[in-house]
Coordinates of C-alpha atoms and ligand atoms in Angstrom, one line a residue:
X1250 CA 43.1 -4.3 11.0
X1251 CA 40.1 -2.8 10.9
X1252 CA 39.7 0.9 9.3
X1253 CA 38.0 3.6 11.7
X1254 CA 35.2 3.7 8.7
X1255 CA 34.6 -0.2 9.1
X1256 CA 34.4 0.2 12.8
X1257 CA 32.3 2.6 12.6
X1258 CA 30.3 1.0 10.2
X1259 CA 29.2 -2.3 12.2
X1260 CA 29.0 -0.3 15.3
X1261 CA 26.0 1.5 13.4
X1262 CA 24.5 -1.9 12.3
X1263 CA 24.6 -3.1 15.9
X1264 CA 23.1 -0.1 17.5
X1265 CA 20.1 -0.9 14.8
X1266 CA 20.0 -4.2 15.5
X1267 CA 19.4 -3.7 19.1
X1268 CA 17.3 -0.8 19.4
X1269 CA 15.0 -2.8 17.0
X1270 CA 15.4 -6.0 19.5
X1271 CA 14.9 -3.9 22.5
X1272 CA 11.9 -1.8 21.3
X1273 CA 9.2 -4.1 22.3
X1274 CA 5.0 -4.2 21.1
X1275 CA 2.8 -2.5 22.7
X1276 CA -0.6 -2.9 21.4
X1277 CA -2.7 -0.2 20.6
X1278 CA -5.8 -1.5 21.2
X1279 CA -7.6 -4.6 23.4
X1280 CA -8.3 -6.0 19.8
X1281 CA -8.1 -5.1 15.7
X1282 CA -11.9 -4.4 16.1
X1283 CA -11.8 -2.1 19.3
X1284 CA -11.7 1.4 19.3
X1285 CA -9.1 2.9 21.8
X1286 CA -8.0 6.3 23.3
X1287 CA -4.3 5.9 22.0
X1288 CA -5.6 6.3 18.4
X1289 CA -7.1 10.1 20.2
X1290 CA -9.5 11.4 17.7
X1291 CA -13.1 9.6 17.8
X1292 CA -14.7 7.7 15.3
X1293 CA -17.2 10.1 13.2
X1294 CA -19.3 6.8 12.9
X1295 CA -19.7 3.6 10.5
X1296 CA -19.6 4.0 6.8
X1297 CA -23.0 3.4 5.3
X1298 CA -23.7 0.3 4.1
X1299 CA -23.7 -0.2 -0.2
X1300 CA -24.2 -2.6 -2.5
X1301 CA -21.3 -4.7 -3.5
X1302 CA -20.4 -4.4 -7.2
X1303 CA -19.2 -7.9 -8.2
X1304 CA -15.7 -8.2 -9.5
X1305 CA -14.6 -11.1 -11.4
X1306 CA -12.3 -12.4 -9.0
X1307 CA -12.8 -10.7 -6.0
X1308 CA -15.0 -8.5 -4.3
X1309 CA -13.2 -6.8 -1.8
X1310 CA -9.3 -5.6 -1.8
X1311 CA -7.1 -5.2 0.7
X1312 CA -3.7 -3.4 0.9
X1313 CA -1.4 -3.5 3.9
X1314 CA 1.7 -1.6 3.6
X1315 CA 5.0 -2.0 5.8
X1316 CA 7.8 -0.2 5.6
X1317 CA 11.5 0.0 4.8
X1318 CA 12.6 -3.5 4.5
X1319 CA 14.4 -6.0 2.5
X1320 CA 13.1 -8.9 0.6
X1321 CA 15.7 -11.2 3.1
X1322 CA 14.6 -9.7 6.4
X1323 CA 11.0 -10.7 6.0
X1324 CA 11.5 -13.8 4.9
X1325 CA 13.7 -14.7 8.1
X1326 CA 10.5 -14.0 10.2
X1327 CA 8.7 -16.8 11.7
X1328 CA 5.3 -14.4 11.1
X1329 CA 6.0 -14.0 7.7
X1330 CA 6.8 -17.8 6.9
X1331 CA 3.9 -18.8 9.0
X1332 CA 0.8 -16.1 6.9
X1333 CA 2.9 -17.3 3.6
X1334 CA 1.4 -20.9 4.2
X1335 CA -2.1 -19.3 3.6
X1336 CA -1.1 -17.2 0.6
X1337 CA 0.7 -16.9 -2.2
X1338 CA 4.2 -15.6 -1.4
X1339 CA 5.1 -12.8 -4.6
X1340 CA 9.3 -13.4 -5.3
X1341 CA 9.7 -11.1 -7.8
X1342 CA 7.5 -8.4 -6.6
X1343 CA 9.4 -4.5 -6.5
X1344 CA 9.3 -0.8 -5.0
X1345 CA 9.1 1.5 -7.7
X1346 CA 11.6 4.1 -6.0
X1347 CA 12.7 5.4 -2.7
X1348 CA 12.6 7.1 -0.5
X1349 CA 8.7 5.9 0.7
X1350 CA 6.6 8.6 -0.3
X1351 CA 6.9 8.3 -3.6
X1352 CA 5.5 4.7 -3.4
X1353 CA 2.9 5.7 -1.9
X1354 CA 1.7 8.1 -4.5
X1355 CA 2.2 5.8 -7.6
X1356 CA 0.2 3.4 -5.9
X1357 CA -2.8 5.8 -6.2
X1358 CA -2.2 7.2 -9.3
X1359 CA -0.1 5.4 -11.7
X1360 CA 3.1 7.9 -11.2
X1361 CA 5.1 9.1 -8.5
X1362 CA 5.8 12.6 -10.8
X1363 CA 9.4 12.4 -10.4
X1364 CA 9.6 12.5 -6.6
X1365 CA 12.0 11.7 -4.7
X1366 CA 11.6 13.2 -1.0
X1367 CA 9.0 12.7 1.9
X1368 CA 8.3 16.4 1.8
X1369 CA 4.6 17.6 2.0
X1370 CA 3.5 17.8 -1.6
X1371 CA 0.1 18.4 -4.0
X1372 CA -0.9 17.1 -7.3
X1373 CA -3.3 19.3 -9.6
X1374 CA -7.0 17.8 -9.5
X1375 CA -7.3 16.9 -12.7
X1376 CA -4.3 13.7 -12.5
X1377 CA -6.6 11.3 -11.8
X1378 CA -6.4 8.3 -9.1
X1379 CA -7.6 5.0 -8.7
X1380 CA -10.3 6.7 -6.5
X1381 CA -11.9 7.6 -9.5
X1382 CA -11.8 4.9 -11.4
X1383 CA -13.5 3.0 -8.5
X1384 CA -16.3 6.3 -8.0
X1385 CA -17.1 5.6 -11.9
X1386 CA -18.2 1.9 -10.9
X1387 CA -20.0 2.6 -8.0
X1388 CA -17.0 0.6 -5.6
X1389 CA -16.5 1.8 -2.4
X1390 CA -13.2 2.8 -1.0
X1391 CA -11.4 4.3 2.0
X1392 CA -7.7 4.5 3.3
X1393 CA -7.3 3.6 7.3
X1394 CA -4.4 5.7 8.8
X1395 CA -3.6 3.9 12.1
X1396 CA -3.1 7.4 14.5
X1397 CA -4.4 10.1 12.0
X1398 CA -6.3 11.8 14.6
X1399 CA -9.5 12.9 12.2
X1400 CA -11.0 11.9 9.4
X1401 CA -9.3 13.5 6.4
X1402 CA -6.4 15.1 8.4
X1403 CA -4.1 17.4 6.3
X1404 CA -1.4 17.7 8.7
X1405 CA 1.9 16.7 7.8
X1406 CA 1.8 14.4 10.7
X1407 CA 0.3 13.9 14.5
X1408 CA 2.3 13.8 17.8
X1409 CA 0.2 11.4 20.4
X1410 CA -0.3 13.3 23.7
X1411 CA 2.5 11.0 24.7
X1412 CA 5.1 13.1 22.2
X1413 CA 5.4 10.4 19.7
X1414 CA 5.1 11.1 16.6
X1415 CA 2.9 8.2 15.2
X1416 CA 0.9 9.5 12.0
X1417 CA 3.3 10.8 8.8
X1418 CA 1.3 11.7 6.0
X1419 CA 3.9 11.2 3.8
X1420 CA 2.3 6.9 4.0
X1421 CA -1.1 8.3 3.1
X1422 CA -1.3 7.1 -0.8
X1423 CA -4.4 9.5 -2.0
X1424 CA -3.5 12.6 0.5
X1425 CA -1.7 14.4 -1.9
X1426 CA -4.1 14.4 -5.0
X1427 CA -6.0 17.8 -4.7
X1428 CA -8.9 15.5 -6.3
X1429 CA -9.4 14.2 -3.2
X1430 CA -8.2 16.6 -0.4
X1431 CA -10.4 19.5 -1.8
X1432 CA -13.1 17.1 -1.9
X1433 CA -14.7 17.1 1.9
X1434 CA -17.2 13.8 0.4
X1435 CA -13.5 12.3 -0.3
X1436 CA -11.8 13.2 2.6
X1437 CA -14.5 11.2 4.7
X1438 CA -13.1 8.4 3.2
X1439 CA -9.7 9.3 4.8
X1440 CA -10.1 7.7 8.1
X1441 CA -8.8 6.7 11.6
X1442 CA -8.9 3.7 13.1
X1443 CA -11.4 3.8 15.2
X1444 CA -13.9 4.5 12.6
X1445 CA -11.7 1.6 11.2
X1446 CA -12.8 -0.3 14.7
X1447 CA -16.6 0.7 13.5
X1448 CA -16.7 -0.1 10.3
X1449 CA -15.4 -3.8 10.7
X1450 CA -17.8 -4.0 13.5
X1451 CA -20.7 -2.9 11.4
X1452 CA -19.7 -4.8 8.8
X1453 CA -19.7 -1.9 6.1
X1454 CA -16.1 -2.1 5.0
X1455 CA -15.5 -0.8 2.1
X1456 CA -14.8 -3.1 -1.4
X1457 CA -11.1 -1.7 -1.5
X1458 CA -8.7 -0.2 0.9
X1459 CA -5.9 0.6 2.1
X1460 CA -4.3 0.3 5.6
X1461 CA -0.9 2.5 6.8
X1462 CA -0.1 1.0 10.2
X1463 CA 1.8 3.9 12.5
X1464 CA 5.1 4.3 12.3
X1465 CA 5.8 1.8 15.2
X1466 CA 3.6 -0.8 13.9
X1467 CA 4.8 -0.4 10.0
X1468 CA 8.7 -1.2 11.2
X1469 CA 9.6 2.5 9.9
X1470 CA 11.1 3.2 13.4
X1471 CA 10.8 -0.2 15.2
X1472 CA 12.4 -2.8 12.2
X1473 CA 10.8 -6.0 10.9
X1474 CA 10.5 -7.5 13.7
X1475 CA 8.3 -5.8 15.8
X1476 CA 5.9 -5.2 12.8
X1477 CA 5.7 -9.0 12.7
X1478 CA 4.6 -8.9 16.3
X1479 CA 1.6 -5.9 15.1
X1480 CA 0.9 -8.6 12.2
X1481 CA 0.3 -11.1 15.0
X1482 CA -2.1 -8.7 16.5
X1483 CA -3.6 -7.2 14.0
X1484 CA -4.3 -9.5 11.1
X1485 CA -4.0 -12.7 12.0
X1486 CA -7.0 -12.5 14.0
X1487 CA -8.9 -10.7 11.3
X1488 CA -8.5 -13.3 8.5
X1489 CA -10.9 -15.1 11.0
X1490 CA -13.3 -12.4 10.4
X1491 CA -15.7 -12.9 8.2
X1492 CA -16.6 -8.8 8.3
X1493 CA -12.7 -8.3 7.1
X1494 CA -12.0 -11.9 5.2
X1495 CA -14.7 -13.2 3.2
X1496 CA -14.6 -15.6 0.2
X1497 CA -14.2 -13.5 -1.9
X1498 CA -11.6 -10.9 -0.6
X1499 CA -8.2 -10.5 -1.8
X1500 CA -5.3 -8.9 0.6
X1501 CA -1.9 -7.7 -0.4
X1502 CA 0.8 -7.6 2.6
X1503 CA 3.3 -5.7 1.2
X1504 CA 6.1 -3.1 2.0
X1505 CA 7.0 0.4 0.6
X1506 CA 10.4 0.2 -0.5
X1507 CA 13.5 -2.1 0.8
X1508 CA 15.9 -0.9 3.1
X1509 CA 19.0 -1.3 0.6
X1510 CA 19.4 1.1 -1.4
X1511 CA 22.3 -0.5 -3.0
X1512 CA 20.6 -3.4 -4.3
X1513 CA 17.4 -3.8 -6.9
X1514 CA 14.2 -3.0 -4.8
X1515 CA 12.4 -6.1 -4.3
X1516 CA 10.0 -7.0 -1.4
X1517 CA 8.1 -9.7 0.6
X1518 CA 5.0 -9.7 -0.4
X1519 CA 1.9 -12.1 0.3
X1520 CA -1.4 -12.6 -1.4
X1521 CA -3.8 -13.7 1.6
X1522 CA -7.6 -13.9 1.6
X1523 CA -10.4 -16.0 0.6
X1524 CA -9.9 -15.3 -3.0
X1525 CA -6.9 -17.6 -3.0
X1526 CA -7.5 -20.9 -4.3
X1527 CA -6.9 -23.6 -1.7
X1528 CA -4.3 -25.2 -4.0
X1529 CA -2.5 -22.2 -4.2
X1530 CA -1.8 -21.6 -0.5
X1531 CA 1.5 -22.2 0.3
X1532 CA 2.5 -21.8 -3.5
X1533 CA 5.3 -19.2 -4.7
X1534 CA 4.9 -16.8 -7.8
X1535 CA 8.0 -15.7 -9.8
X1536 CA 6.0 -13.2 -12.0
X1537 CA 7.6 -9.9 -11.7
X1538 CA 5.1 -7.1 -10.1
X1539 CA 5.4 -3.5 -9.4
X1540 CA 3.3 -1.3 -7.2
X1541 CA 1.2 -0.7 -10.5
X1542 CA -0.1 -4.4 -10.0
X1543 CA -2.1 -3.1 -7.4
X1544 CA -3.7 -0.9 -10.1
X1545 CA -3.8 -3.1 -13.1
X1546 CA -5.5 -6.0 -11.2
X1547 CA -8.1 -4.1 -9.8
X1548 CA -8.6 -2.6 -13.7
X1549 CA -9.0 -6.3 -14.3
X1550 CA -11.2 -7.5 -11.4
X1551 CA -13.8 -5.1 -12.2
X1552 CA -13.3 -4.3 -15.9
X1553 CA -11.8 -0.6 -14.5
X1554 CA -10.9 2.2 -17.2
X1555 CA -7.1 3.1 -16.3
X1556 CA -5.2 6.2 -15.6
X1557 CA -2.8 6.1 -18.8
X1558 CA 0.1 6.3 -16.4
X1559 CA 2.6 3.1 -15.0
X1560 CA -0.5 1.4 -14.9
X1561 CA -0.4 0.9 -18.4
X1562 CA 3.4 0.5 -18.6
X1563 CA 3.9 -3.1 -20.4
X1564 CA 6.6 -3.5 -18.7
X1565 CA 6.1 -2.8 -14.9
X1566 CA 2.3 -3.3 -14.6
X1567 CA 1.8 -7.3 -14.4
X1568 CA -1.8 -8.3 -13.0
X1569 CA -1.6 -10.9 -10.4
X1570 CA -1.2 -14.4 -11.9
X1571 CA -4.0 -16.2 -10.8
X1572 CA -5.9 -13.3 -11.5
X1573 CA -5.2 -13.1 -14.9
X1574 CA -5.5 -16.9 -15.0
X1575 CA -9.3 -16.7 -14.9
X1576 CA -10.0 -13.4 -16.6
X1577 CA -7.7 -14.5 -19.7
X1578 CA -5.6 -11.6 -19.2
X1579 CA -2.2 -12.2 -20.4
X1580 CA 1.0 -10.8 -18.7
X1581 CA 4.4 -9.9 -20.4
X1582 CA 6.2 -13.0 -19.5
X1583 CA 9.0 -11.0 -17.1
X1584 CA 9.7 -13.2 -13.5
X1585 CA 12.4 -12.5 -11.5
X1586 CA 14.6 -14.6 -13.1
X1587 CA 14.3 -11.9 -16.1
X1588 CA 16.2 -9.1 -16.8
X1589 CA 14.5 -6.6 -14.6
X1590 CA 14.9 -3.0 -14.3
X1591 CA 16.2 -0.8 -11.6
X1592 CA 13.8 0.5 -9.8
X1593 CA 16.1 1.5 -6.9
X1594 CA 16.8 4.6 -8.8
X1595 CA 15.8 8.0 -6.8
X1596 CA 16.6 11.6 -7.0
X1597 CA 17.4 11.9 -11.0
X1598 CA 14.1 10.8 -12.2
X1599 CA 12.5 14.0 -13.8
X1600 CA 8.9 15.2 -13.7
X1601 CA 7.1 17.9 -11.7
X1602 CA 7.6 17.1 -8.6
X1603 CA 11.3 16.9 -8.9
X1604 CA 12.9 20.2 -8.3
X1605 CA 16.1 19.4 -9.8
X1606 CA 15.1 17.2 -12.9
X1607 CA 11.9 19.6 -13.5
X1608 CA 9.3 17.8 -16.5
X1609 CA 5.7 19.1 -17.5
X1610 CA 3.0 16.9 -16.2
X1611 CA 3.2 14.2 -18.1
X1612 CA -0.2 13.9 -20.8
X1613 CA -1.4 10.5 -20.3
X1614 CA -1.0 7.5 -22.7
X1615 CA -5.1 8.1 -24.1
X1616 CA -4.7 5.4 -26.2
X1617 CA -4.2 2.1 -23.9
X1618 CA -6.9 -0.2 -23.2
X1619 CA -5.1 -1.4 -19.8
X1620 CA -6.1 -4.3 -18.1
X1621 CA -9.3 -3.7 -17.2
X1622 CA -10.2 -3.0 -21.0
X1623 CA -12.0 0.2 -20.9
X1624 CA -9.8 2.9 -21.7
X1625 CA -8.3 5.7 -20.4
X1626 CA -10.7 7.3 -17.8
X1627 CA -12.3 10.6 -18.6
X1628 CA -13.6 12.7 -15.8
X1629 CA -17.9 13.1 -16.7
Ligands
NAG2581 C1 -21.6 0.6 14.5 O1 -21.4 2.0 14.3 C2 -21.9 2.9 15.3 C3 -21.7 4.3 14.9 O2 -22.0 4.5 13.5 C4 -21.3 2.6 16.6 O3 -21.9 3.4 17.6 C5 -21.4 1.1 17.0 O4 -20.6 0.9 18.1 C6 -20.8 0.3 15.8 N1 -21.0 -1.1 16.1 C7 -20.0 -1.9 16.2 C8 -20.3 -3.4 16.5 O5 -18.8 -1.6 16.1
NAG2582 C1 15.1 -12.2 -7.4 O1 16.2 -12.0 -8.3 C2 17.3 -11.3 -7.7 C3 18.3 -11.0 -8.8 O2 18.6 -12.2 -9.5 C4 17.9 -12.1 -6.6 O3 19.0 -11.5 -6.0 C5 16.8 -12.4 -5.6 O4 17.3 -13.2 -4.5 C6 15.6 -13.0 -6.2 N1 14.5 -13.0 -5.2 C7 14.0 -14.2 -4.7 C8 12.9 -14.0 -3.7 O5 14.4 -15.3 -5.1
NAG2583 C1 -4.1 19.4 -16.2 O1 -4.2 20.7 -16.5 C2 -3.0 21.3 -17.0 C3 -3.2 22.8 -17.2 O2 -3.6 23.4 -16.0 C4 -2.6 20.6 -18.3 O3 -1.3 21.1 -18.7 C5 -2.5 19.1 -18.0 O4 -2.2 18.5 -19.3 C6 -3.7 18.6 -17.5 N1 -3.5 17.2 -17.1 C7 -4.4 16.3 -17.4 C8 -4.0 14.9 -16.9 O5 -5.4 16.4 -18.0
NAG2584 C1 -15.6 13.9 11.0 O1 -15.7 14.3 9.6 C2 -15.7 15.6 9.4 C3 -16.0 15.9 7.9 O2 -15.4 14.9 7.1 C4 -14.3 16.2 9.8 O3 -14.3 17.6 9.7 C5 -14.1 15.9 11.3 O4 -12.8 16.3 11.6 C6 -14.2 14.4 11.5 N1 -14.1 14.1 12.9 C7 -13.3 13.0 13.2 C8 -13.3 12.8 14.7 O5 -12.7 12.3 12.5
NAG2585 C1 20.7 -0.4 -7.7 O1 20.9 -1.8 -7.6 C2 22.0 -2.3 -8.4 C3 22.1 -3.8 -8.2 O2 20.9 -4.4 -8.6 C4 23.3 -1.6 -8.1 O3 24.3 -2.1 -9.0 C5 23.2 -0.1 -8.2 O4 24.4 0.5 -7.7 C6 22.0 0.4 -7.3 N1 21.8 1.8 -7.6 C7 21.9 2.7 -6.6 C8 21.6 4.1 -7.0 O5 22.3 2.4 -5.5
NAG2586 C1 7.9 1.6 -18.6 O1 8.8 1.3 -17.5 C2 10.1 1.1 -18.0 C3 10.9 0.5 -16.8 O2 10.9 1.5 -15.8 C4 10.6 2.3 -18.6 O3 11.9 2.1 -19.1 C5 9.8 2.8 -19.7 O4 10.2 4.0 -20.2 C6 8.3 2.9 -19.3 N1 7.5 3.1 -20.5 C7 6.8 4.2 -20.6 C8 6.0 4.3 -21.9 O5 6.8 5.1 -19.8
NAG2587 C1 -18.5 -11.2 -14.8 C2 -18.5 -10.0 -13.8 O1 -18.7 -10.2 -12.6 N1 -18.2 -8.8 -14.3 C3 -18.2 -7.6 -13.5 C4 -16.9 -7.0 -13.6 O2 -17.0 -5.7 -12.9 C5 -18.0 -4.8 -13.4 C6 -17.9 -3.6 -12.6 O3 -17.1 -2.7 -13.2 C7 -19.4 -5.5 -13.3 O4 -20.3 -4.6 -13.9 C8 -19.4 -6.8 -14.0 O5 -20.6 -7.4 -13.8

């Protein structure tokens, strides 16, 4: 017999299962490289074109973050298996913590502080971000928020005219840093996507950035599925593009968090780009990775200083393999057939931006040399 708690149970899987089947894309534009009403604000214009500062192993990165999904669910879509033939498929890449906005954060500054909500929050302007550590180097960066109306909108989210709620801020990784939302020259960099639309078409995309599809597109309200169907639209047709995908750029597909809390939190992730060696296309790589990969491989791509934070956590900050295969850097060993840690832990974390386990900002580890092998950065 089935208990009334069981029933209930599956009949809550199958309602998600089928309003994800049933909720079918809708594109938001003619093309990745068009601008479009649906995104409503206008484009304030192209970036302007700079130099490119030459890393060692790439010279442009990428971020594209999905949501909410686990490791198990991507993998079962034909999208996924089909971009993972021209990458490098990650299988012991983690989420530090859930719920997403926490993520989010760590991913620009080496910590997520203890949080463990989606609620609006600010960070004190002297914890540094990896937007500073590229500013020191002269490497240009932006975010594209797909449905932030403006450039460097502080709302805590944007309701399209038709009533959907499409832009959360909480998915906006350097948002919350008062370093860069009391810094108008910063917020510029904070942008929509038709400027997005402009700036491929220009050809003056920045040398790292990160893309937060809307919450249709991302899977947050649609499932896996129907971001595999934005994937489609969206960047398949731009690894064609030589103004997105050159030789030498490197792209991380990658989710926020899984959906299962009750289970370690490990997502699909892809290495994609010209930057991947032919014979590693199609290859998988056990090496166990953590949001503060992102940071510790861009450290090591352009010889970065580092933030003294998770980025310089021995355990949790791995730089991408082949990566550190041609800069000599040399990771701690752990794959995902290691003894991992939990890092689907939430709520009981402490630090200052967790109300109920309050903890000082924590002083940064001064003395590591981190992966780009400069030292802990010091505001000039
Ligand atoms: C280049 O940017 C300008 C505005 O800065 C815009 O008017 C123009 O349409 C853009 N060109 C392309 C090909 O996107
Ligand atoms: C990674 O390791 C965990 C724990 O052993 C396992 O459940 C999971 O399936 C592994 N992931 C992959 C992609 O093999
Ligand atoms: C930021 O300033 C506060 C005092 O306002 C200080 O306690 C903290 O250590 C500083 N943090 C950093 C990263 O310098
Ligand atoms: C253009 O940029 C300015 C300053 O960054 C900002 O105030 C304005 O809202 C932006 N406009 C759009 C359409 O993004
Ligand atoms: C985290 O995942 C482990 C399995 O890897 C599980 O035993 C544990 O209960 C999970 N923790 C929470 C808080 O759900
Ligand atoms: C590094 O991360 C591990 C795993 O989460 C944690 O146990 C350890 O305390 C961290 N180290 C430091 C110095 O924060
Ligand atoms: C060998 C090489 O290309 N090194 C570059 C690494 O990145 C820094 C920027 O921080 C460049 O100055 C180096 O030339």
């Amino acid at each position: 017999m089935i208990s009334p708690t069981t029933s209930l149970f599956v009949l809550g899987a199958l309602a998600k299962v089928t309003s994800a089947k049933t909720t079918t894309f809708t594109q938001p534009a003619a093309a990745p490289t068009d601008t479009s009403t649906f995104y409503v604000g206008a484009s304030n214009g192209s970036l302007p074109r700079s130099a490119t500062v030459p890393g060692l192993v790439f010279d442009r990165f990428i971020q594209i973050w999905l949501e909410n999904t686990d490791y198990s669910a991507a993998a079962a879509q034909p999208a996924f298996q089909t971009l993972s033939q021209e990458g490098i498929t990650l299988s012991g890449y983690y989420a530090l913590t859930h719920p997403s906005q926490p993520n989010y954060i760590a991913a620009a500054g080496g910590s997520f502080w203890g949080l463990a909500s989606d609620d609006e929050v600010t960070i004190p302007a002297n914890v540094s971000t990896i937007a500073d550590l590229l500013d020191a180097k002269g490497i240009t960066w932006a975010e594209y928020e797909e449905n932030m109306p403006t450039d460097g909108y502080l709302g805590d989210s944007f309701t399209n005219p038709d009533g959907y709620t499409y832009y959360m801020r909480k998915h906006s990784p350097l948002v919350s840093y008062d370093s860069v939302n009391q810094n108008p020259a910063r917020l510029a960099r904070l942008r929509n996507f038709n400027d997005f639309a402009y700036d491929v078409g220009n050809n003056t995309l920045p040398q790292w950035f990160f893309v937060t599809p809307n919450m249709k597109d991302d899977g947050h309200d649609t499932g896996v599925a129907y971001a595999s169907d934005w994937l489609n639209y969206w960047l398949v047709p731009l690894l064609q593009d030589t103004n997105f995908n050159t030789p030498r750029t490197l792209i991380l597909l990658t989710f926020d968090e899984n959906g299962n809390y009750a289970i370690n939190n490990e997502i699909y992730s892809i290495l994609l780009g010209g930057a991947v060696p032919s014979n590693l296309k199609g290859t998988v790589d056990n090496t166990f990775y953590t949001h503060y990969s992102t940071l510790s491989t861009v450290q090591n791509n352009w010889s970065l200083d580092n933030l003294g934070q998770g980025d310089c956590n021995a355990t949790l900050a791995n730089v991408f393999q082949f990566v550190a295969d041609v800069t000599g850097y040399k990771n701690n060993g752990m794959t995902n057939g290691t003894n991992l840690p939990l890092l689907n832990i939430t709520g009981t974390i402490p630090g200052p931006l967790n109300p109920s386990y309050p903890a000082p900002w924590p002083t940064p580890d001064t003395s590591c040399i981190g992966a780009g092998g400069g030292g802990f950065f010091r505001s000039k």
